[in-house]
Amino acid sequence: MNLTSGQLYWPAIQSDQGMPYPKLEEDIACDVLVVGGGIAGTSCAYALHKAGVDTVLVDKRRIGCGSTSANTGLLQYSNDIMLTSCIENFGEQAGVRFYRLGLEALDHLERESSELDVFPDFYRRDSLCFASKTQDVPLLKKEFDALAAHGFPARYLDSCDLNDLFAFEKPAAILTQGDAEVNPFGYARSLALTGHRRGMRIFERTEVRRLASDRSSVTFVTAEGKKIKARKAVLTMGYETQEIQCNSSASLSSTYAIATEPVVAGTISGWPDRCLIWETARPYLYMRRTADERVIVGGLDIDLAEPEERDRRLEGKSKRLLADTIKLFPSLEGIRIDYAWSGTFCSTDDGLPLIGEQDGFPNCYFALIYGGNGMIYSAMASKIIVGLITSGRHADAALFGFDRPTLRKRAFLHS
């Protein structure tokens, strides 16, 4: 599957392109095989290895070179689906738990970042979600009330508060605390490198084509006919999983992003504390700053998955992303785009990822990180997968299972 196109920012600025792991050239065996070397696969493999499980990680490309390379690296416990909608769709206990898991994932990622051999530029940031239009203000206020009632770190800003702090005027906003930014490509690479240095086996350019299962094991056969026998397998091929097992609750679309040229220090006014920014409109604009002083902007998603048409729109979408950014921050007038890219995106009917076992794949677990919070979901998945494999259960597994009842209930931000 053609997952990305254009000029990708993270691979271009990565000074260390990662250890060149070998291609599998012989039959091997392990306790758990993880298929897919993006952020989901590296997170699960690293967590399993830390838990003492003999783990092998394989990818048909190089580590991190699928959808992870197009990730913009905004980490937020707030979600595409607001807490109020989560409560309505999943019930109060499950909806609030889902948001709690987002906060826990951020703390997990912060701790994990500090232990990796290469630091992936993880920094805690506030997030601003502004009302795109006046009609969204009641929705935003209702959301803040729900966040506050359940103890989530957030502050409501009316138009005066917001306009005093930021360069743009909007009718209202929620400022959440405890979110973060990261280099997602670097994070996946560092997870692999750190795990490998501690004994985890990794094979790149190794594509698995066929699998066979019995009661106690699963065997994968690579494109070159080499066999990998494992007690269990974790399939983390992301959106490409739709090609081997089409989940009717998942739908593909396309998204766009740009990274500007570096901004001279002090040029941007009215952007306090380098916070993450997004909005209530759908599709929404979102943006952040980078360690090398660029502005990354993403959005303008379309319900279209054909790579040719997705790519044809890249130039126009990139220009619009830049224009929308300058509207918010007029001090950026004249800035140029250095990188522009598009990517395939997938979401589920209820907005949550798919994690766990699936009929027809004995001894296999899936970690399909569908939705707008990829790294947060990957951190959640790594804990759930470790629990399912090492002890046969995890307290939060049912919320993300393939048989959950909400998969047939379309859940939107605006309920």
PDB file of N, CA and C in Angstrom, residues 62-142:
ATOM      1  N   ARG A  62      12.006  -0.405   6.334  1.00  0.00           N
ATOM      2  CA  ARG A  62      12.890  -0.137   7.446  1.00  0.00           C
ATOM      3  C   ARG A  62      12.054   0.358   8.616  1.00  0.00           C
ATOM      4  N   ILE A  63      12.607   0.292   9.809  1.00  0.00           N
ATOM      5  CA  ILE A  63      11.865   0.666  11.008  1.00  0.00           C
ATOM      6  C   ILE A  63      11.371   2.107  10.901  1.00  0.00           C
ATOM      7  N   GLY A  64      10.073   2.286  11.141  1.00  0.00           N
ATOM      8  CA  GLY A  64       9.473   3.610  11.174  1.00  0.00           C
ATOM      9  C   GLY A  64       9.139   4.220   9.838  1.00  0.00           C
ATOM     10  N   CYS A  65       9.333   3.481   8.754  1.00  0.00           N
ATOM     11  CA  CYS A  65       9.202   4.088   7.427  1.00  0.00           C
ATOM     12  C   CYS A  65       7.830   3.913   6.783  1.00  0.00           C
ATOM     13  N   GLY A  66       6.847   3.490   7.557  1.00  0.00           N
ATOM     14  CA  GLY A  66       5.481   3.464   7.063  1.00  0.00           C
ATOM     15  C   GLY A  66       4.748   4.722   7.497  1.00  0.00           C
ATOM     16  N   SER A  67       3.558   4.571   8.032  1.00  0.00           N
ATOM     17  CA  SER A  67       2.758   5.722   8.446  1.00  0.00           C
ATOM     18  C   SER A  67       3.408   6.537   9.558  1.00  0.00           C
ATOM     19  N   THR A  68       4.231   5.889  10.376  1.00  0.00           N
ATOM     20  CA  THR A  68       4.897   6.604  11.472  1.00  0.00           C
ATOM     21  C   THR A  68       5.714   7.780  10.967  1.00  0.00           C
ATOM     22  N   SER A  69       6.311   7.655   9.787  1.00  0.00           N
ATOM     23  CA  SER A  69       7.152   8.732   9.260  1.00  0.00           C
ATOM     24  C   SER A  69       6.346   9.969   8.890  1.00  0.00           C
ATOM     25  N   ALA A  70       5.014   9.819   8.762  1.00  0.00           N
ATOM     26  CA  ALA A  70       4.154  10.954   8.414  1.00  0.00           C
ATOM     27  C   ALA A  70       3.434  11.532   9.620  1.00  0.00           C
ATOM     28  N   ASN A  71       3.614  10.935  10.786  1.00  0.00           N
ATOM     29  CA  ASN A  71       2.964  11.398  12.013  1.00  0.00           C
ATOM     30  C   ASN A  71       3.507  12.782  12.392  1.00  0.00           C
ATOM     31  N   THR A  72       2.632  13.670  12.873  1.00  0.00           N
ATOM     32  CA  THR A  72       3.074  15.028  13.197  1.00  0.00           C
ATOM     33  C   THR A  72       3.536  15.189  14.649  1.00  0.00           C
ATOM     34  N   GLY A  73       3.347  14.171  15.475  1.00  0.00           N
ATOM     35  CA  GLY A  73       3.939  14.173  16.801  1.00  0.00           C
ATOM     36  C   GLY A  73       3.257  15.032  17.839  1.00  0.00           C
ATOM     37  N   LEU A  74       1.950  15.268  17.709  1.00  0.00           N
ATOM     38  CA  LEU A  74       1.176  15.927  18.759  1.00  0.00           C
ATOM     39  C   LEU A  74       0.583  14.843  19.656  1.00  0.00           C
ATOM     40  N   LEU A  75       0.846  14.917  20.951  1.00  0.00           N
ATOM     41  CA  LEU A  75       0.366  13.915  21.893  1.00  0.00           C
ATOM     42  C   LEU A  75      -0.604  14.571  22.859  1.00  0.00           C
ATOM     43  N   GLN A  76      -1.861  14.125  22.811  1.00  0.00           N
ATOM     44  CA  GLN A  76      -2.897  14.767  23.601  1.00  0.00           C
ATOM     45  C   GLN A  76      -3.817  13.732  24.243  1.00  0.00           C
ATOM     46  N   TYR A  77      -4.167  13.973  25.511  1.00  0.00           N
ATOM     47  CA  TYR A  77      -5.145  13.072  26.126  1.00  0.00           C
ATOM     48  C   TYR A  77      -6.545  13.390  25.615  1.00  0.00           C
ATOM     49  N   SER A  78      -6.797  14.667  25.256  1.00  0.00           N
ATOM     50  CA  SER A  78      -8.054  15.002  24.586  1.00  0.00           C
ATOM     51  C   SER A  78      -8.058  14.335  23.225  1.00  0.00           C
ATOM     52  N   ASN A  79      -9.235  14.030  22.737  1.00  0.00           N
ATOM     53  CA  ASN A  79      -9.328  13.159  21.585  1.00  0.00           C
ATOM     54  C   ASN A  79     -10.167  13.788  20.485  1.00  0.00           C
ATOM     55  N   ASP A  80     -10.080  13.187  19.292  1.00  0.00           N
ATOM     56  CA  ASP A  80     -10.991  13.584  18.219  1.00  0.00           C
ATOM     57  C   ASP A  80     -12.442  13.491  18.678  1.00  0.00           C
ATOM     58  N   ILE A  81     -12.710  12.527  19.545  1.00  0.00           N
ATOM     59  CA  ILE A  81     -14.042  12.390  20.141  1.00  0.00           C
ATOM     60  C   ILE A  81     -13.981  13.024  21.529  1.00  0.00           C
ATOM     61  N   MET A  82     -14.790  14.019  21.756  1.00  0.00           N
ATOM     62  CA  MET A  82     -14.774  14.703  23.041  1.00  0.00           C
ATOM     63  C   MET A  82     -15.212  13.782  24.172  1.00  0.00           C
ATOM     64  N   LEU A  83     -14.816  14.120  25.382  1.00  0.00           N
ATOM     65  CA  LEU A  83     -15.186  13.328  26.548  1.00  0.00           C
ATOM     66  C   LEU A  83     -16.698  13.201  26.665  1.00  0.00           C
ATOM     67  N   THR A  84     -17.418  14.284  26.381  1.00  0.00           N
ATOM     68  CA  THR A  84     -18.885  14.223  26.466  1.00  0.00           C
ATOM     69  C   THR A  84     -19.449  13.183  25.511  1.00  0.00           C
ATOM     70  N   SER A  85     -18.883  13.092  24.297  1.00  0.00           N
ATOM     71  CA  SER A  85     -19.345  12.086  23.336  1.00  0.00           C
ATOM     72  C   SER A  85     -18.927  10.687  23.762  1.00  0.00           C
ATOM     73  N   CYS A  86     -17.722  10.562  24.348  1.00  0.00           N
ATOM     74  CA  CYS A  86     -17.285   9.258  24.845  1.00  0.00           C
ATOM     75  C   CYS A  86     -18.244   8.748  25.922  1.00  0.00           C
ATOM     76  N   ILE A  87     -18.636   9.623  26.820  1.00  0.00           N
ATOM     77  CA  ILE A  87     -19.555   9.229  27.879  1.00  0.00           C
ATOM     78  C   ILE A  87     -20.907   8.816  27.291  1.00  0.00           C
ATOM     79  N   GLU A  88     -21.366   9.572  26.297  1.00  0.00           N
ATOM     80  CA  GLU A  88     -22.644   9.252  25.664  1.00  0.00           C
ATOM     81  C   GLU A  88     -22.591   7.907  24.935  1.00  0.00           C
ATOM     82  N   ASN A  89     -21.473   7.641  24.257  1.00  0.00           N
ATOM     83  CA  ASN A  89     -21.367   6.436  23.438  1.00  0.00           C
ATOM     84  C   ASN A  89     -20.949   5.196  24.211  1.00  0.00           C
ATOM     85  N   PHE A  90     -20.065   5.365  25.212  1.00  0.00           N
ATOM     86  CA  PHE A  90     -19.514   4.207  25.913  1.00  0.00           C
ATOM     87  C   PHE A  90     -20.040   4.066  27.337  1.00  0.00           C
ATOM     88  N   GLY A  91     -20.748   5.079  27.832  1.00  0.00           N
ATOM     89  CA  GLY A  91     -21.142   5.110  29.235  1.00  0.00           C
ATOM     90  C   GLY A  91     -20.111   5.899  30.036  1.00  0.00           C
ATOM     91  N   GLU A  92     -20.535   6.410  31.180  1.00  0.00           N
ATOM     92  CA  GLU A  92     -19.642   7.296  31.944  1.00  0.00           C
ATOM     93  C   GLU A  92     -18.367   6.594  32.387  1.00  0.00           C
ATOM     94  N   GLN A  93     -18.475   5.398  32.919  1.00  0.00           N
ATOM     95  CA  GLN A  93     -17.298   4.711  33.433  1.00  0.00           C
ATOM     96  C   GLN A  93     -16.281   4.450  32.321  1.00  0.00           C
ATOM     97  N   ALA A  94     -16.732   3.892  31.208  1.00  0.00           N
ATOM     98  CA  ALA A  94     -15.818   3.563  30.118  1.00  0.00           C
ATOM     99  C   ALA A  94     -15.301   4.824  29.430  1.00  0.00           C
ATOM    100  N   GLY A  95     -16.168   5.824  29.235  1.00  0.00           N
ATOM    101  CA  GLY A  95     -15.743   7.047  28.578  1.00  0.00           C
ATOM    102  C   GLY A  95     -14.672   7.781  29.352  1.00  0.00           C
ATOM    103  N   VAL A  96     -14.881   7.897  30.664  1.00  0.00           N
ATOM    104  CA  VAL A  96     -13.888   8.558  31.513  1.00  0.00           C
ATOM    105  C   VAL A  96     -12.619   7.724  31.586  1.00  0.00           C
ATOM    106  N   ARG A  97     -12.757   6.415  31.653  1.00  0.00           N
ATOM    107  CA  ARG A  97     -11.577   5.541  31.688  1.00  0.00           C
ATOM    108  C   ARG A  97     -10.739   5.719  30.432  1.00  0.00           C
ATOM    109  N   PHE A  98     -11.380   5.825  29.285  1.00  0.00           N
ATOM    110  CA  PHE A  98     -10.655   6.034  28.030  1.00  0.00           C
ATOM    111  C   PHE A  98      -9.802   7.303  28.101  1.00  0.00           C
ATOM    112  N   TYR A  99     -10.365   8.372  28.615  1.00  0.00           N
ATOM    113  CA  TYR A  99      -9.594   9.610  28.761  1.00  0.00           C
ATOM    114  C   TYR A  99      -8.492   9.464  29.809  1.00  0.00           C
ATOM    115  N   ARG A 100      -8.754   8.756  30.882  1.00  0.00           N
ATOM    116  CA  ARG A 100      -7.721   8.492  31.880  1.00  0.00           C
ATOM    117  C   ARG A 100      -6.542   7.730  31.268  1.00  0.00           C
ATOM    118  N   LEU A 101      -6.869   6.777  30.412  1.00  0.00           N
ATOM    119  CA  LEU A 101      -5.811   6.009  29.750  1.00  0.00           C
ATOM    120  C   LEU A 101      -4.932   6.919  28.888  1.00  0.00           C
ATOM    121  N   GLY A 102      -5.525   7.968  28.317  1.00  0.00           N
ATOM    122  CA  GLY A 102      -4.737   8.923  27.557  1.00  0.00           C
ATOM    123  C   GLY A 102      -3.721   9.637  28.414  1.00  0.00           C
ATOM    124  N   LEU A 103      -4.127  10.076  29.598  1.00  0.00           N
ATOM    125  CA  LEU A 103      -3.195  10.717  30.533  1.00  0.00           C
ATOM    126  C   LEU A 103      -2.118   9.740  30.991  1.00  0.00           C
ATOM    127  N   GLU A 104      -2.528   8.511  31.294  1.00  0.00           N
ATOM    128  CA  GLU A 104      -1.561   7.496  31.711  1.00  0.00           C
ATOM    129  C   GLU A 104      -0.552   7.215  30.593  1.00  0.00           C
ATOM    130  N   ALA A 105      -1.020   7.215  29.353  1.00  0.00           N
ATOM    131  CA  ALA A 105      -0.129   6.970  28.219  1.00  0.00           C
ATOM    132  C   ALA A 105       0.914   8.078  28.089  1.00  0.00           C
ATOM    133  N   LEU A 106       0.505   9.315  28.310  1.00  0.00           N
ATOM    134  CA  LEU A 106       1.456  10.425  28.266  1.00  0.00           C
ATOM    135  C   LEU A 106       2.538  10.269  29.324  1.00  0.00           C
ATOM    136  N   ASP A 107       2.152   9.894  30.522  1.00  0.00           N
ATOM    137  CA  ASP A 107       3.143   9.674  31.575  1.00  0.00           C
ATOM    138  C   ASP A 107       4.066   8.511  31.216  1.00  0.00           C
ATOM    139  N   HIS A 108       3.488   7.464  30.649  1.00  0.00           N
ATOM    140  CA  HIS A 108       4.291   6.314  30.214  1.00  0.00           C
ATOM    141  C   HIS A 108       5.305   6.730  29.156  1.00  0.00           C
ATOM    142  N   LEU A 109       4.865   7.499  28.171  1.00  0.00           N
ATOM    143  CA  LEU A 109       5.767   7.927  27.108  1.00  0.00           C
ATOM    144  C   LEU A 109       6.881   8.824  27.637  1.00  0.00           C
ATOM    145  N   GLU A 110       6.562   9.659  28.608  1.00  0.00           N
ATOM    146  CA  GLU A 110       7.592  10.512  29.206  1.00  0.00           C
ATOM    147  C   GLU A 110       8.649   9.675  29.912  1.00  0.00           C
ATOM    148  N   ARG A 111       8.205   8.701  30.709  1.00  0.00           N
ATOM    149  CA  ARG A 111       9.167   7.836  31.408  1.00  0.00           C
ATOM    150  C   ARG A 111       9.995   7.033  30.419  1.00  0.00           C
ATOM    151  N   GLU A 112       9.319   6.494  29.411  1.00  0.00           N
ATOM    152  CA  GLU A 112      10.010   5.659  28.437  1.00  0.00           C
ATOM    153  C   GLU A 112      11.022   6.476  27.643  1.00  0.00           C
ATOM    154  N   SER A 113      10.672   7.711  27.290  1.00  0.00           N
ATOM    155  CA  SER A 113      11.595   8.570  26.540  1.00  0.00           C
ATOM    156  C   SER A 113      12.916   8.748  27.272  1.00  0.00           C
ATOM    157  N   SER A 114      12.835   8.862  28.596  1.00  0.00           N
ATOM    158  CA  SER A 114      14.047   9.116  29.377  1.00  0.00           C
ATOM    159  C   SER A 114      14.956   7.898  29.472  1.00  0.00           C
ATOM    160  N   GLU A 115      14.416   6.706  29.194  1.00  0.00           N
ATOM    161  CA  GLU A 115      15.233   5.500  29.304  1.00  0.00           C
ATOM    162  C   GLU A 115      15.791   5.033  27.967  1.00  0.00           C
ATOM    163  N   LEU A 116      15.352   5.647  26.873  1.00  0.00           N
ATOM    164  CA  LEU A 116      15.820   5.230  25.555  1.00  0.00           C
ATOM    165  C   LEU A 116      17.237   5.723  25.303  1.00  0.00           C
ATOM    166  N   ASP A 117      17.958   5.002  24.463  1.00  0.00           N
ATOM    167  CA  ASP A 117      19.349   5.342  24.192  1.00  0.00           C
ATOM    168  C   ASP A 117      19.490   6.627  23.387  1.00  0.00           C
ATOM    169  N   VAL A 118      18.474   6.966  22.591  1.00  0.00           N
ATOM    170  CA  VAL A 118      18.466   8.226  21.850  1.00  0.00           C
ATOM    171  C   VAL A 118      17.195   8.972  22.224  1.00  0.00           C
ATOM    172  N   PHE A 119      17.331  10.173  22.794  1.00  0.00           N
ATOM    173  CA  PHE A 119      16.177  10.932  23.261  1.00  0.00           C
ATOM    174  C   PHE A 119      15.357  11.430  22.068  1.00  0.00           C
ATOM    175  N   PRO A 120      14.041  11.165  22.042  1.00  0.00           N
ATOM    176  CA  PRO A 120      13.217  11.488  20.874  1.00  0.00           C
ATOM    177  C   PRO A 120      12.511  12.848  20.944  1.00  0.00           C
ATOM    178  N   ASP A 121      13.129  13.814  21.611  1.00  0.00           N
ATOM    179  CA  ASP A 121      12.569  15.168  21.695  1.00  0.00           C
ATOM    180  C   ASP A 121      11.146  15.165  22.247  1.00  0.00           C
ATOM    181  N   PHE A 122      10.970  14.476  23.366  1.00  0.00           N
ATOM    182  CA  PHE A 122       9.686  14.462  24.062  1.00  0.00           C
ATOM    183  C   PHE A 122       9.650  15.604  25.065  1.00  0.00           C
ATOM    184  N   TYR A 123       8.654  16.494  24.918  1.00  0.00           N
ATOM    185  CA  TYR A 123       8.509  17.619  25.834  1.00  0.00           C
ATOM    186  C   TYR A 123       7.032  17.808  26.171  1.00  0.00           C
ATOM    187  N   ARG A 124       6.729  17.998  27.454  1.00  0.00           N
ATOM    188  CA  ARG A 124       5.353  18.253  27.853  1.00  0.00           C
ATOM    189  C   ARG A 124       4.925  19.641  27.391  1.00  0.00           C
ATOM    190  N   ARG A 125       3.706  19.739  26.876  1.00  0.00           N
ATOM    191  CA  ARG A 125       3.147  20.991  26.393  1.00  0.00           C
ATOM    192  C   ARG A 125       1.674  21.085  26.797  1.00  0.00           C
ATOM    193  N   ASP A 126       1.181  22.319  26.886  1.00  0.00           N
ATOM    194  CA  ASP A 126      -0.254  22.531  26.964  1.00  0.00           C
ATOM    195  C   ASP A 126      -0.849  22.398  25.566  1.00  0.00           C
ATOM    196  N   SER A 127      -2.163  22.209  25.498  1.00  0.00           N
ATOM    197  CA  SER A 127      -2.878  22.165  24.218  1.00  0.00           C
ATOM    198  C   SER A 127      -4.039  23.144  24.250  1.00  0.00           C
ATOM    199  N   LEU A 128      -4.204  23.867  23.166  1.00  0.00           N
ATOM    200  CA  LEU A 128      -5.329  24.781  23.025  1.00  0.00           C
ATOM    201  C   LEU A 128      -6.275  24.257  21.960  1.00  0.00           C
ATOM    202  N   CYS A 129      -7.521  24.052  22.335  1.00  0.00           N
ATOM    203  CA  CYS A 129      -8.569  23.711  21.371  1.00  0.00           C
ATOM    204  C   CYS A 129      -9.545  24.879  21.327  1.00  0.00           C
ATOM    205  N   PHE A 130      -9.560  25.610  20.195  1.00  0.00           N
ATOM    206  CA  PHE A 130     -10.424  26.786  20.131  1.00  0.00           C
ATOM    207  C   PHE A 130     -11.710  26.509  19.351  1.00  0.00           C
ATOM    208  N   ALA A 131     -12.732  27.270  19.684  1.00  0.00           N
ATOM    209  CA  ALA A 131     -14.002  27.180  18.963  1.00  0.00           C
ATOM    210  C   ALA A 131     -13.826  27.808  17.591  1.00  0.00           C
ATOM    211  N   SER A 132     -14.049  27.039  16.552  1.00  0.00           N
ATOM    212  CA  SER A 132     -13.853  27.540  15.192  1.00  0.00           C
ATOM    213  C   SER A 132     -14.899  28.581  14.823  1.00  0.00           C
ATOM    214  N   LYS A 133     -16.079  28.460  15.416  1.00  0.00           N
ATOM    215  CA  LYS A 133     -17.149  29.434  15.170  1.00  0.00           C
ATOM    216  C   LYS A 133     -17.974  29.596  16.440  1.00  0.00           C
ATOM    217  N   THR A 134     -18.730  30.669  16.496  1.00  0.00           N
ATOM    218  CA  THR A 134     -19.490  30.991  17.702  1.00  0.00           C
ATOM    219  C   THR A 134     -20.452  29.868  18.086  1.00  0.00           C
ATOM    220  N   GLN A 135     -21.009  29.184  17.087  1.00  0.00           N
ATOM    221  CA  GLN A 135     -21.962  28.110  17.372  1.00  0.00           C
ATOM    222  C   GLN A 135     -21.338  26.955  18.148  1.00  0.00           C
ATOM    223  N   ASP A 136     -20.002  26.858  18.146  1.00  0.00           N
ATOM    224  CA  ASP A 136     -19.324  25.769  18.844  1.00  0.00           C
ATOM    225  C   ASP A 136     -19.087  26.066  20.318  1.00  0.00           C
ATOM    226  N   VAL A 137     -19.341  27.292  20.761  1.00  0.00           N
ATOM    227  CA  VAL A 137     -19.032  27.671  22.139  1.00  0.00           C
ATOM    228  C   VAL A 137     -19.809  26.837  23.159  1.00  0.00           C
ATOM    229  N   PRO A 138     -21.128  26.642  23.023  1.00  0.00           N
ATOM    230  CA  PRO A 138     -21.828  25.797  24.004  1.00  0.00           C
ATOM    231  C   PRO A 138     -21.250  24.387  24.086  1.00  0.00           C
ATOM    232  N   LEU A 139     -20.881  23.818  22.940  1.00  0.00           N
ATOM    233  CA  LEU A 139     -20.276  22.490  22.921  1.00  0.00           C
ATOM    234  C   LEU A 139     -18.964  22.489  23.697  1.00  0.00           C
ATOM    235  N   LEU A 140     -18.149  23.526  23.478  1.00  0.00           N
ATOM    236  CA  LEU A 140     -16.859  23.617  24.138  1.00  0.00           C
ATOM    237  C   LEU A 140     -17.023  23.800  25.646  1.00  0.00           C
ATOM    238  N   LYS A 141     -17.979  24.623  26.037  1.00  0.00           N
ATOM    239  CA  LYS A 141     -18.220  24.837  27.472  1.00  0.00           C
ATOM    240  C   LYS A 141     -18.716  23.559  28.131  1.00  0.00           C
ATOM    241  N   LYS A 142     -19.583  22.829  27.453  1.00  0.00           N
ATOM    242  CA  LYS A 142     -20.059  21.556  27.975  1.00  0.00           C
ATOM    243  C   LYS A 142     -18.908  20.574  28.136  1.00  0.00           C
TER     244      LYS A 142
END
